[in-house]
PDB file of C-alpha atoms in Angstrom:
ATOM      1  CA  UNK A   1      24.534 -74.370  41.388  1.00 41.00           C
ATOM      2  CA  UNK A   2      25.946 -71.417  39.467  1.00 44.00           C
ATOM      3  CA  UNK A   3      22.995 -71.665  36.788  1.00 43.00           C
ATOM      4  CA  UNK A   4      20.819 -71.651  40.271  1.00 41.00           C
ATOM      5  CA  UNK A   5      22.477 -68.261  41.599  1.00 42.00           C
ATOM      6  CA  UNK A   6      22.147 -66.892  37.738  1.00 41.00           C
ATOM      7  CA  UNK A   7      18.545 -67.365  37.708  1.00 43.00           C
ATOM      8  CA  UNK A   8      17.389 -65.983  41.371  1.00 41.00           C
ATOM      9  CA  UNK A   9      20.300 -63.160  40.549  1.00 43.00           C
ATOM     10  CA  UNK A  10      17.695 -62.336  37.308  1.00 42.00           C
ATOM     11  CA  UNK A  11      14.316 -63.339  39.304  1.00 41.00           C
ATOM     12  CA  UNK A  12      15.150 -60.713  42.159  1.00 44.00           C
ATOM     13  CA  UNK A  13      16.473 -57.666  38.903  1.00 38.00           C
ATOM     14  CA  UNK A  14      12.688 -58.569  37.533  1.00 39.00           C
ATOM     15  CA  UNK A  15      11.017 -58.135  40.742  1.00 39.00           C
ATOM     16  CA  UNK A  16      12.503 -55.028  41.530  1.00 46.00           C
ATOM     17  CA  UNK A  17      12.238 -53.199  38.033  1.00 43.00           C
ATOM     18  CA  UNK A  18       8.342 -54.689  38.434  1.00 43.00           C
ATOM     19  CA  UNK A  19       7.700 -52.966  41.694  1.00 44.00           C
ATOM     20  CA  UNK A  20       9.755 -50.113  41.844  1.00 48.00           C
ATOM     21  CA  UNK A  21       9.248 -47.146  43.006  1.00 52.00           C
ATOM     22  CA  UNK A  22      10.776 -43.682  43.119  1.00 49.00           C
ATOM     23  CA  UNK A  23      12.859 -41.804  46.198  1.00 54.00           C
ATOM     24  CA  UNK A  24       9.786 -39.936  46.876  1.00 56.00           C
ATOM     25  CA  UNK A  25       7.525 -43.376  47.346  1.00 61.00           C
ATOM     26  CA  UNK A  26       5.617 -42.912  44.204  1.00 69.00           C
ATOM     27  CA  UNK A  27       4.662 -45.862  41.768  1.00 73.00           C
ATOM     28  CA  UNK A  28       7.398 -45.613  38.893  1.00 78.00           C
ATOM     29  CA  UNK A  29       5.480 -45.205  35.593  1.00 73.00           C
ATOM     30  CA  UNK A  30       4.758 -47.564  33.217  1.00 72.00           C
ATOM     31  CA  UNK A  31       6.171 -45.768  30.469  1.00 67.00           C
ATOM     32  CA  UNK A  32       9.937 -45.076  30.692  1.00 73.00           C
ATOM     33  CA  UNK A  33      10.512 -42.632  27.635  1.00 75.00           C
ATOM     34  CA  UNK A  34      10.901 -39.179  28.553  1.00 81.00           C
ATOM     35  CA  UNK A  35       7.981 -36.446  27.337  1.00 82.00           C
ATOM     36  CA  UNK A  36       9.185 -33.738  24.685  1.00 85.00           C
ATOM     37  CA  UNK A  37       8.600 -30.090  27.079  1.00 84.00           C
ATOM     38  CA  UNK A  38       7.413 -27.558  24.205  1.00 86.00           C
ATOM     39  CA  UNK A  39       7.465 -23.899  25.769  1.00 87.00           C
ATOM     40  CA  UNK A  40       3.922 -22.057  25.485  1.00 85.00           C
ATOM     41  CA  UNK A  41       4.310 -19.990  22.666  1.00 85.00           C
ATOM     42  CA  UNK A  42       5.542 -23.043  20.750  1.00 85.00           C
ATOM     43  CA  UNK A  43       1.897 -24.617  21.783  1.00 85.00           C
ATOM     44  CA  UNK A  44      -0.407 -21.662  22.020  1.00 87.00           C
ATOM     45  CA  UNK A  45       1.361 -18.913  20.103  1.00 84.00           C
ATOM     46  CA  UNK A  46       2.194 -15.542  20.998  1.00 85.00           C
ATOM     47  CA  UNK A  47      -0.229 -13.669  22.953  1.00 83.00           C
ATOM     48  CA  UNK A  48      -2.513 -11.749  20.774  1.00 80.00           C
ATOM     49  CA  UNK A  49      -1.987  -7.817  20.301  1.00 78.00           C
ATOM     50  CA  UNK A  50      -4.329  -5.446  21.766  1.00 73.00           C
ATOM     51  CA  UNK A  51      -3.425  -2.181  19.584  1.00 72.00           C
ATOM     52  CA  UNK A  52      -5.222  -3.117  16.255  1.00 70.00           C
ATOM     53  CA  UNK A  53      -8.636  -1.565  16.675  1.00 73.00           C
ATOM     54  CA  UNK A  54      -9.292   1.727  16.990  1.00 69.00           C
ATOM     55  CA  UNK A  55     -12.934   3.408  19.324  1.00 64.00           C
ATOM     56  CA  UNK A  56     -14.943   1.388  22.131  1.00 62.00           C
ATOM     57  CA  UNK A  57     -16.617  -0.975  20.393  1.00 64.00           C
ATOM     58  CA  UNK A  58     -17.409  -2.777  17.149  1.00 68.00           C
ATOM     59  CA  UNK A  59     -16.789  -6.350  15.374  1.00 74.00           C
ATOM     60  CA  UNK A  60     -12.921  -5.740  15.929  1.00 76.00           C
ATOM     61  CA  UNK A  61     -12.826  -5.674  19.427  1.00 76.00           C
ATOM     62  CA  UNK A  62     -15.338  -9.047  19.534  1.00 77.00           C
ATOM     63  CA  UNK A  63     -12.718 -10.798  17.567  1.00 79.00           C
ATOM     64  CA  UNK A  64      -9.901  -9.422  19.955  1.00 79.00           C
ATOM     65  CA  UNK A  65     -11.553 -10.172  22.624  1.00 82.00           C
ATOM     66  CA  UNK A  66     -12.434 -13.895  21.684  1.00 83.00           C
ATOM     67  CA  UNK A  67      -8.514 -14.604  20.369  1.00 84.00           C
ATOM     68  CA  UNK A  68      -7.639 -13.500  24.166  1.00 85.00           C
ATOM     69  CA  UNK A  69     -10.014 -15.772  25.458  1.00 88.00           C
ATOM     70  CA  UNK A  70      -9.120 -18.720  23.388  1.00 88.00           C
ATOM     71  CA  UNK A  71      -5.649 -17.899  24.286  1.00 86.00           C
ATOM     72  CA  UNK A  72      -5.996 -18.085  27.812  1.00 90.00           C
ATOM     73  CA  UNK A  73      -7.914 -21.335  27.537  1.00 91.00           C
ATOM     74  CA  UNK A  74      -4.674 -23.049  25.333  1.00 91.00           C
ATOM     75  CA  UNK A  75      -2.562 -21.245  28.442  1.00 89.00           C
ATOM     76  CA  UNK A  76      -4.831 -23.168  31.352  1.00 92.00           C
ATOM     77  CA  UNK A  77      -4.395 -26.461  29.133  1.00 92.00           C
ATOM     78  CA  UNK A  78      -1.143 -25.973  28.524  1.00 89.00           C
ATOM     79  CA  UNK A  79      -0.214 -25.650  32.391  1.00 91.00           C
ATOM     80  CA  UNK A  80      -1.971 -28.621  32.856  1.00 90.00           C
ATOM     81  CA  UNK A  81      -0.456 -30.462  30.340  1.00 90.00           C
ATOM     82  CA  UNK A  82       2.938 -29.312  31.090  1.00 90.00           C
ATOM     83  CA  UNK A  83       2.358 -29.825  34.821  1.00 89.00           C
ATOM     84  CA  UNK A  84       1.649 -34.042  33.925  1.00 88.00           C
ATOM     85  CA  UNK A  85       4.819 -34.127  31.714  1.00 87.00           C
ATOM     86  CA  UNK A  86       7.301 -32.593  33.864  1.00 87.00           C
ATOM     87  CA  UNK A  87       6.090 -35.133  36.454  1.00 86.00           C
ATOM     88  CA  UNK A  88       6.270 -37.779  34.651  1.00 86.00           C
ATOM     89  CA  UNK A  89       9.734 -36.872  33.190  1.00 85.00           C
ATOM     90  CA  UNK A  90      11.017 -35.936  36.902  1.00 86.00           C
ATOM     91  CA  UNK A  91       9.630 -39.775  37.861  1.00 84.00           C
ATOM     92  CA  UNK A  92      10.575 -41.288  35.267  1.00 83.00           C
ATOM     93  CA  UNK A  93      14.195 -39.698  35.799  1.00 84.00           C
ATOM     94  CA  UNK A  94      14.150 -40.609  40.086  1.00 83.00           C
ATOM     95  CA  UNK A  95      13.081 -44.735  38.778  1.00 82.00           C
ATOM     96  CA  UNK A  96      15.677 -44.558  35.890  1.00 71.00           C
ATOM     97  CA  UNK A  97      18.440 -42.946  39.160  1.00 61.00           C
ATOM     98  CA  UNK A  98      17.570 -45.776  41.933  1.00 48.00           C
ATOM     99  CA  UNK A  99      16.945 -48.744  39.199  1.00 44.00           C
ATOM    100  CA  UNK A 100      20.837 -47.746  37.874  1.00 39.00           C
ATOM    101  CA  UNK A 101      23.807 -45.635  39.391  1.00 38.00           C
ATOM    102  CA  UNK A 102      23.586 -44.258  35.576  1.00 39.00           C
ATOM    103  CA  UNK A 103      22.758 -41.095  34.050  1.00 43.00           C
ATOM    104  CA  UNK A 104      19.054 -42.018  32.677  1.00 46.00           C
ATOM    105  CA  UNK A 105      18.894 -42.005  28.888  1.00 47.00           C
ATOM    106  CA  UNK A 106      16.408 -39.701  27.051  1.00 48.00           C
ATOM    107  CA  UNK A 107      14.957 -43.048  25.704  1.00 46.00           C
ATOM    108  CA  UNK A 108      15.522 -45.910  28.176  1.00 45.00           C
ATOM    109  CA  UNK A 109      14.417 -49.504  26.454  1.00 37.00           C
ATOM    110  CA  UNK A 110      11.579 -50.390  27.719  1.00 39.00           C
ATOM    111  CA  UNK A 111      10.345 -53.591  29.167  1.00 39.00           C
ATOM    112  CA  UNK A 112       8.762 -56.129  26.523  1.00 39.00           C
ATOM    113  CA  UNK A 113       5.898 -56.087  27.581  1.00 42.00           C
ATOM    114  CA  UNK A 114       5.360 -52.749  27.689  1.00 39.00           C
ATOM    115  CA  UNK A 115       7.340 -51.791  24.532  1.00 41.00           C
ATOM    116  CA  UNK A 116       4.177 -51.868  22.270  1.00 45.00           C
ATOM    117  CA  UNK A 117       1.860 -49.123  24.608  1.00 49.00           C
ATOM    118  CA  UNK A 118       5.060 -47.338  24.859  1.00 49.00           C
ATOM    119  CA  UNK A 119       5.706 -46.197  21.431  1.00 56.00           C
ATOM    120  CA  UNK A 120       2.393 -45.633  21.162  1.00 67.00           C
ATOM    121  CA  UNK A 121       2.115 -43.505  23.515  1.00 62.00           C
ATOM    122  CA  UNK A 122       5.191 -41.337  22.380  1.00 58.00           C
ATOM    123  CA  UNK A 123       4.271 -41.308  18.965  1.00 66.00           C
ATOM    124  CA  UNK A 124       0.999 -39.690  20.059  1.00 73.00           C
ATOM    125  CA  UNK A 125       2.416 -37.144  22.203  1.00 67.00           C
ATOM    126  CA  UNK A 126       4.709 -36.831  19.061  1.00 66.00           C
ATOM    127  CA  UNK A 127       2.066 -36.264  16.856  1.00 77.00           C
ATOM    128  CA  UNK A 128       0.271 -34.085  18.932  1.00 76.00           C
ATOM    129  CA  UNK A 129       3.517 -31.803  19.763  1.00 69.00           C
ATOM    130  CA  UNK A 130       4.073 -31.591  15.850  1.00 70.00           C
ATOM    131  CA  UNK A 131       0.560 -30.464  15.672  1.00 75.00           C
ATOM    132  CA  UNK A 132       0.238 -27.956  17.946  1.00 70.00           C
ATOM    133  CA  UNK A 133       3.426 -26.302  16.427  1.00 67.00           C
ATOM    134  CA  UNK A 134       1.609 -26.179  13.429  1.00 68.00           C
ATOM    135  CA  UNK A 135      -1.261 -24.562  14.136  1.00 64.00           C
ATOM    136  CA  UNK A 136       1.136 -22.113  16.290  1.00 60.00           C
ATOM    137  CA  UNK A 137       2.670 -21.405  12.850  1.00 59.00           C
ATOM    138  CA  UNK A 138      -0.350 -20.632  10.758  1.00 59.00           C
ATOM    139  CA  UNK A 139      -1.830 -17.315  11.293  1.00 56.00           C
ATOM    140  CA  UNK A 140      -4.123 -16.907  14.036  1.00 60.00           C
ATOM    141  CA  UNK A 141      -8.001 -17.060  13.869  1.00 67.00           C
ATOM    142  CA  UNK A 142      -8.417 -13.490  15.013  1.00 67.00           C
ATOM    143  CA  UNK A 143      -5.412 -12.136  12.281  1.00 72.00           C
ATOM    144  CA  UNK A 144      -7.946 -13.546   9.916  1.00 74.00           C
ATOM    145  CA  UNK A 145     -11.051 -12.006  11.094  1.00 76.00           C
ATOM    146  CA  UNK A 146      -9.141  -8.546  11.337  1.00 77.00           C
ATOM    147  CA  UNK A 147      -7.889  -8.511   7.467  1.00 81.00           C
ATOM    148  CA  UNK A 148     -11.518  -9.832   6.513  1.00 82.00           C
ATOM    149  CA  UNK A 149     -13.044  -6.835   8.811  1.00 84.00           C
ATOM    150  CA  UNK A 150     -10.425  -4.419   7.270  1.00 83.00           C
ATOM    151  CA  UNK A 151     -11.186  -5.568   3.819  1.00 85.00           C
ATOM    152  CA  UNK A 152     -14.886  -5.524   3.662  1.00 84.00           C
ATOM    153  CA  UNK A 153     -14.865  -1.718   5.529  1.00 84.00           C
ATOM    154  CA  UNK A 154     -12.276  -1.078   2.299  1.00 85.00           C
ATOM    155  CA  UNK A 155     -14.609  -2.585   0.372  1.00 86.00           C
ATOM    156  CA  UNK A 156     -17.971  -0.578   2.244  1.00 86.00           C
ATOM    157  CA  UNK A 157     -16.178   2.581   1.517  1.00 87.00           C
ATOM    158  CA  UNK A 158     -14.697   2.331  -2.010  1.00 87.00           C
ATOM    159  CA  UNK A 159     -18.554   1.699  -2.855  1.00 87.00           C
ATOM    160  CA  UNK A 160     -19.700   4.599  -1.229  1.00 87.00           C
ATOM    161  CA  UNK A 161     -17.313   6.449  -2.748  1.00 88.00           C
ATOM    162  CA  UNK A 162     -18.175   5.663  -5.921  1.00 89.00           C
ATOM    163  CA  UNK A 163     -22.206   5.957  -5.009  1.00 88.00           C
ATOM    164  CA  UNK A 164     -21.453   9.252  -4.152  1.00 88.00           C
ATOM    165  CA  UNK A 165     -19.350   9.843  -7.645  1.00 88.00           C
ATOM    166  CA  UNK A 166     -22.107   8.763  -9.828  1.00 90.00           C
ATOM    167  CA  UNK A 167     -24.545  11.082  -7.974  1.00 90.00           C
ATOM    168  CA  UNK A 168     -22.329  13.949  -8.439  1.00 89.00           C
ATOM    169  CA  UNK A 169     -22.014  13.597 -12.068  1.00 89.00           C
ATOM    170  CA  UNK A 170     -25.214  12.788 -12.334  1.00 90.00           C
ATOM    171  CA  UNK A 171     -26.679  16.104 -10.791  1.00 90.00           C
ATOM    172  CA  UNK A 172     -23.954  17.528 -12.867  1.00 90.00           C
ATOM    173  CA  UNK A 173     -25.204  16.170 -16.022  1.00 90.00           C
ATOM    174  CA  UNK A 174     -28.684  17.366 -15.027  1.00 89.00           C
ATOM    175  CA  UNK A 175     -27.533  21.014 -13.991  1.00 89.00           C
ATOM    176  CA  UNK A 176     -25.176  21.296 -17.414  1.00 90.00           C
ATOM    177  CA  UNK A 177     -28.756  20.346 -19.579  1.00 89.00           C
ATOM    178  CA  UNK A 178     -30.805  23.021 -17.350  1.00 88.00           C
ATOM    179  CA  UNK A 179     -28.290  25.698 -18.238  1.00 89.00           C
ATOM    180  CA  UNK A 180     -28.079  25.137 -21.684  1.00 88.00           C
ATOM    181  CA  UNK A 181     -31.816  25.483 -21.937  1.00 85.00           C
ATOM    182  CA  UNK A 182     -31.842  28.338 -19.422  1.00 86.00           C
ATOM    183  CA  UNK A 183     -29.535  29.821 -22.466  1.00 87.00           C
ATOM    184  CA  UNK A 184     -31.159  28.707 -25.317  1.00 83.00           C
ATOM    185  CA  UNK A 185     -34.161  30.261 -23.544  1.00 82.00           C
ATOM    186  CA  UNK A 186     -32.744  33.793 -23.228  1.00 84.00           C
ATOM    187  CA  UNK A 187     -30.677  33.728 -26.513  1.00 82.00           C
ATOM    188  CA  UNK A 188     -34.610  33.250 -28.214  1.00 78.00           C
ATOM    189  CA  UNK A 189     -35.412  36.223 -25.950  1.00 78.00           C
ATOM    190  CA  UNK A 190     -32.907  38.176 -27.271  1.00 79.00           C
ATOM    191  CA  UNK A 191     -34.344  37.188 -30.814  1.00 76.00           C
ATOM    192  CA  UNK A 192     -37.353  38.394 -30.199  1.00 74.00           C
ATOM    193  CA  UNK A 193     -36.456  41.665 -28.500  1.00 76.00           C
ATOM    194  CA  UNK A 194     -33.957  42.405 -31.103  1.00 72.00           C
ATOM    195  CA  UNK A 195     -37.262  41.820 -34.113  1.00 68.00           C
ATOM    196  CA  UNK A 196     -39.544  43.648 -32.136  1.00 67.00           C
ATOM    197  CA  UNK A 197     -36.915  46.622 -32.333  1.00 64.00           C
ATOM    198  CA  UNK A 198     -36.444  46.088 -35.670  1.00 62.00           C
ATOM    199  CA  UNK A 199     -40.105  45.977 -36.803  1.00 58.00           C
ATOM    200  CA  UNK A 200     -40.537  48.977 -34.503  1.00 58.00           C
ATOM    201  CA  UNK A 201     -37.432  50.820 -36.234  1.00 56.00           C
ATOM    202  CA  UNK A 202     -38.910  49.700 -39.877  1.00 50.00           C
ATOM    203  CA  UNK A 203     -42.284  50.755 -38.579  1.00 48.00           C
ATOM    204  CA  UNK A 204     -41.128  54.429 -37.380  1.00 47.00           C
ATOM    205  CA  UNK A 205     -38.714  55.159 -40.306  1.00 46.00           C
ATOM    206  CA  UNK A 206     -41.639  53.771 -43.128  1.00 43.00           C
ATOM    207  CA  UNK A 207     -44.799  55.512 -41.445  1.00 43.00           C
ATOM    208  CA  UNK A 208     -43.527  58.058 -39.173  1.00 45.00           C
ATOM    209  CA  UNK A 209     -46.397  60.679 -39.253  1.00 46.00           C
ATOM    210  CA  UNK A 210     -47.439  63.192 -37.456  1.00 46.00           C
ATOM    211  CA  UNK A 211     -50.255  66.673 -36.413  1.00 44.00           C
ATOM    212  CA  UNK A 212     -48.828  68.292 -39.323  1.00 46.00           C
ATOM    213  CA  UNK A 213     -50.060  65.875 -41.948  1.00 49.00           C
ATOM    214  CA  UNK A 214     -53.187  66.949 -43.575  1.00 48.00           C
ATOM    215  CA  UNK A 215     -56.423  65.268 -43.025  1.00 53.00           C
ATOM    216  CA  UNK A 216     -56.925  63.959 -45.974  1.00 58.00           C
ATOM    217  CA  UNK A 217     -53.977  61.406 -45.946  1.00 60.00           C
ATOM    218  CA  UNK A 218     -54.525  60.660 -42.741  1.00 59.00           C
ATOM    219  CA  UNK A 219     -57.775  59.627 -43.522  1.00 63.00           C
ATOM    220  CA  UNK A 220     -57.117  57.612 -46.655  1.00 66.00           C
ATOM    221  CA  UNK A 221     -54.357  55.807 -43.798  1.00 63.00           C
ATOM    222  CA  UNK A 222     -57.323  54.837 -41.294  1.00 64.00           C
ATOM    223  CA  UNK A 223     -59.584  54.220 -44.520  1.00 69.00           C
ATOM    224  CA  UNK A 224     -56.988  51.550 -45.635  1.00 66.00           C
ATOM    225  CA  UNK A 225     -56.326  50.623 -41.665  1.00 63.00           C
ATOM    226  CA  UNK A 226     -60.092  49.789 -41.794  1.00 64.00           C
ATOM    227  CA  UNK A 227     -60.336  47.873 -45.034  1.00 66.00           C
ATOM    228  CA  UNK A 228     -57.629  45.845 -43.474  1.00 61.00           C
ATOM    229  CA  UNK A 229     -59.101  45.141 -40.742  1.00 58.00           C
ATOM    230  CA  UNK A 230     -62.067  44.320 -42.027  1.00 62.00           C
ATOM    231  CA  UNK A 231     -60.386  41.303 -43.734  1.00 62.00           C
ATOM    232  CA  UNK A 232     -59.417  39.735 -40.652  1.00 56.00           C
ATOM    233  CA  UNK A 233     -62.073  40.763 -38.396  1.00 57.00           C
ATOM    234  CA  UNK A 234     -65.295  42.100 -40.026  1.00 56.00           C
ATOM    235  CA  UNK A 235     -67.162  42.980 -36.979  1.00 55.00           C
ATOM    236  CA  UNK A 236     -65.182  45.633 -36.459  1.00 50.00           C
ATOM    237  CA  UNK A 237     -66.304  49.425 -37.002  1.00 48.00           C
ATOM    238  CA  UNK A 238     -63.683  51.651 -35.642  1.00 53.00           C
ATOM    239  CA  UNK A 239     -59.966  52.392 -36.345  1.00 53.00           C
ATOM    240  CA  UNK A 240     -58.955  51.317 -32.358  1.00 56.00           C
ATOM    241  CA  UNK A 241     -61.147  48.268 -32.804  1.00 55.00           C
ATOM    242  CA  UNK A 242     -59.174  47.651 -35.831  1.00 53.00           C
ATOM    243  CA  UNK A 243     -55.652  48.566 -34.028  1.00 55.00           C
ATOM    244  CA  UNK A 244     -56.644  45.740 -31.498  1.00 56.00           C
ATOM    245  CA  UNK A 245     -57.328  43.069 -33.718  1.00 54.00           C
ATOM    246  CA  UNK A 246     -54.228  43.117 -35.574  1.00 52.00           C
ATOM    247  CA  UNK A 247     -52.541  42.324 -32.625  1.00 53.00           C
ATOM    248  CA  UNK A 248     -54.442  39.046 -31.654  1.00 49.00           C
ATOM    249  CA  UNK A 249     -54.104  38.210 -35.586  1.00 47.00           C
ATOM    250  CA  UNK A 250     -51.179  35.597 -36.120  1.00 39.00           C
ATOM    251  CA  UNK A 251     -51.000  35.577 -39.729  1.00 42.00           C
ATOM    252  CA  UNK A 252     -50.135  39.445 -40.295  1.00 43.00           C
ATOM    253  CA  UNK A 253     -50.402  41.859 -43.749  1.00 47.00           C
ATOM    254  CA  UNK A 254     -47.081  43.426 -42.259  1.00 45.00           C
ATOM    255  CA  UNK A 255     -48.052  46.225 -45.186  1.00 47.00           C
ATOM    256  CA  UNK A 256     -51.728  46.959 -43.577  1.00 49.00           C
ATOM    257  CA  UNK A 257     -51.155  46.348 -39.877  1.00 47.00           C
ATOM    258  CA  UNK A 258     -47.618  48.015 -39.258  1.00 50.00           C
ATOM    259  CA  UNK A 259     -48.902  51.565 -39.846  1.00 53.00           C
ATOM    260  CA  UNK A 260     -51.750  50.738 -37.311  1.00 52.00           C
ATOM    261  CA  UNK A 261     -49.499  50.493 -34.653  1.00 56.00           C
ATOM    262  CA  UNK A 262     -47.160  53.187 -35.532  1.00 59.00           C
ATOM    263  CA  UNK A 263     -50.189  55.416 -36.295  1.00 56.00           C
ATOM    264  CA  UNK A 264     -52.182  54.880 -33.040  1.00 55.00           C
ATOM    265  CA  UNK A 265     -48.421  55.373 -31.461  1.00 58.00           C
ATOM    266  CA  UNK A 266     -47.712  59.322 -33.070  1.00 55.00           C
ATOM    267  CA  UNK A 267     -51.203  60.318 -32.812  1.00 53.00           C
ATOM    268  CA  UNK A 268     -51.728  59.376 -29.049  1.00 51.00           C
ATOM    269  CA  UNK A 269     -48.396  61.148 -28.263  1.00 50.00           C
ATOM    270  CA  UNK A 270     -49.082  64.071 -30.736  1.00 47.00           C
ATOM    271  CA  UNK A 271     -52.754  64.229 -28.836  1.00 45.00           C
ATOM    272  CA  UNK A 272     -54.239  63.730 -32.321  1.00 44.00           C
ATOM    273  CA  UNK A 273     -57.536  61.702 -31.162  1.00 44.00           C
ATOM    274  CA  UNK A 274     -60.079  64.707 -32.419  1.00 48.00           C
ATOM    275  CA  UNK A 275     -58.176  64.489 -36.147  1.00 43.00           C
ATOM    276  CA  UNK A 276     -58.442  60.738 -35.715  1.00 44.00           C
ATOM    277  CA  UNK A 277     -62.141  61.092 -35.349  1.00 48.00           C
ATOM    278  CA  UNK A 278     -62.657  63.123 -38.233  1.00 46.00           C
TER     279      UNK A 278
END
C-alpha cells in the first residue's frame, strides 16, 4: 500500500512538471537553463564616431555611413534577440517559482529526456555569446577602411610630392646648363671684342698715317695693298675693291691686310680720297 501511494505520489510530480505552465498561462519551456543577457555594446560594439572625416563627401563618409548602418542592423537584431531571451529567462524563472517554493537556480537539472537538446542548446548560445564578444573586440570594419583611406591619401601625396621634387630639380638642372652657356657665350664675346681692340690698337699704333704723308709712300702702301690683294682675289683692280676682299678672306696676311683697313680708316676721316686716287 505504501509502495502504491509512493508511486501515484511520483506519477502525479511527473505529470505536473510535464504539463506545466507558468502564472501567466503560458506553456513552460522546454529548456530550463537560464540565457546569458550580454548588454549591446558587448554584442554590437560601441556606436561608431561621426567626427573622423573632414568636407561633404568622399570615400570616408561611404565607409561612415555603412559602419552606422551595419550598426543599427546588429542593434534591431540584438533587440530581437534580447527580447526572446529575457522571455524565456522570465518563463523559465515563473515555471522554476510554481514547480518549487525555491529560489530557481541559474542552471536547474533538467529532465532526462531533455538533458541532451538542452546543453546543446546552451552551448550554442554559449558559443555564439563568446563570438559576438569577439568580433566586438577586434577593430571595427569601418576603423579599417579609415586607416587604409588615410594611408593611401599619405601615400597619394608623398608621391606627388616627390613628382613635383624631381621636376623642380630637373628644370633646375636645365636652367643651371642654359646659364653656363649663356656665359660661356658672352665670356667668347668678350674675347672677341677685346682682339678686335687689340688688332685695332696694333693696327693704329703700326700704320697710323695721315694728309701729311707724301704721295709717294702712300702710293708704294696702296701699290703693296694691291699686290696683296691680288693674291687672294685677282679680279680685283682697285684699292677699295681690295679693302673689301680682305675682309671676306679667312686666312689673313695680318702684314698686307692690316694697313688696308687702317689706311681706308685715316684717309676717309682725313678726306684723303683725291690723294688716294692719285
Amino acid at each position: 500500500m505504501r509502495a502504491l501511494i509512493l508511486a501515484a505520489i511520483f506519477l502525479s510530480v511527473v505529470l505536473s512538471c510535464a504539463g506545466a505552465q507558468a502564472d501567466t498561462g503560458e506553456a513552460c519551456p522546454s529548456d530550463n537553463y537560464l540565457y546569458p543577457e550580454p548588454t549591446m555594446e558587448e554584442v554590437c560594439g560601441p556606436v561608431p564616431p561621426t567626427n573622423q572625416c573632414s568636407g561633404g563627401d568622399g570615400p570616408c563618409w561611404a565607409a561612415v555611413n555603412e559602419q552606422q548602418k551595419k550598426h543599427q542592423q546588429c542593434r534591431t537584431q540584438f533587440s530581437k534577440d534580447d527580447a526572446e531571451r529575457k522571455k524565456h529567462n522570465a518563463l523559465v524563472l515563473r515555471c522554476h517559482g510554481k514547480q518549487s517554493e525555491q529560489e530557481p537556480q541559474q542552471k536547474p537539472v533538467a529532465k532526462p529526456d531533455q538533458q541532451g537538446s538542452t546543453k546543446d542548446a546552451l552551448k550554442a548560445a554559449l558559443e555564439d555569446a563568446k563570438k559576438k564578444t569577439e568580433a566586438a573586440s577586434r577593430p571595427t570594419t569601418f576603423h579599417q577602411e579609415q586607416e587604409q583611406i588615410r594611408k593611401e591619401g599619405q601615400d597619394y601625396v608623398k608621391g606627388e610630392q616627390k613628382r613635383y621634387s624631381d621636376e623642380l630639380e630637373a628644370k633646375r638642372a636645365r636652367d643651371l646648363e642654359l646659364e653656363q652657356e649663356r656665359r660661356e657665350v658672352e665670356k667668347l664675346e668678350r674675347e672677341v671684342e677685346a682682339n678686335k681692340a687689340l688688332i685695332r690698337g696694333d693696327m693704329s699704333r703700326t700704320y697710323e698715317i695721315s694728309c701729311n704723308m707724301n704721295i709717294p709712300k702712300i702710293r708704294v702702301l696702296i701699290e703693296n695693298i694691291k699686290a696683296c690683294a691680288y693674291r687672294h682675289c685677282p679680279k680685283l683692280a682697285t684699292s677699295q675693291d681690295a679693302f673689301h676682299c680682305s675682309q671676306r678672306v679667312h686666312e689673313v696676311d695680318y702684314k698686307c691686310f692690316f694697313p688696308i683697313e687702317s689706311l681706308w680708316r685715316e684717309m676717309e676721316r682725313a678726306q684723303c680720297n683725291s690723294i688716294a686716287k692719285q
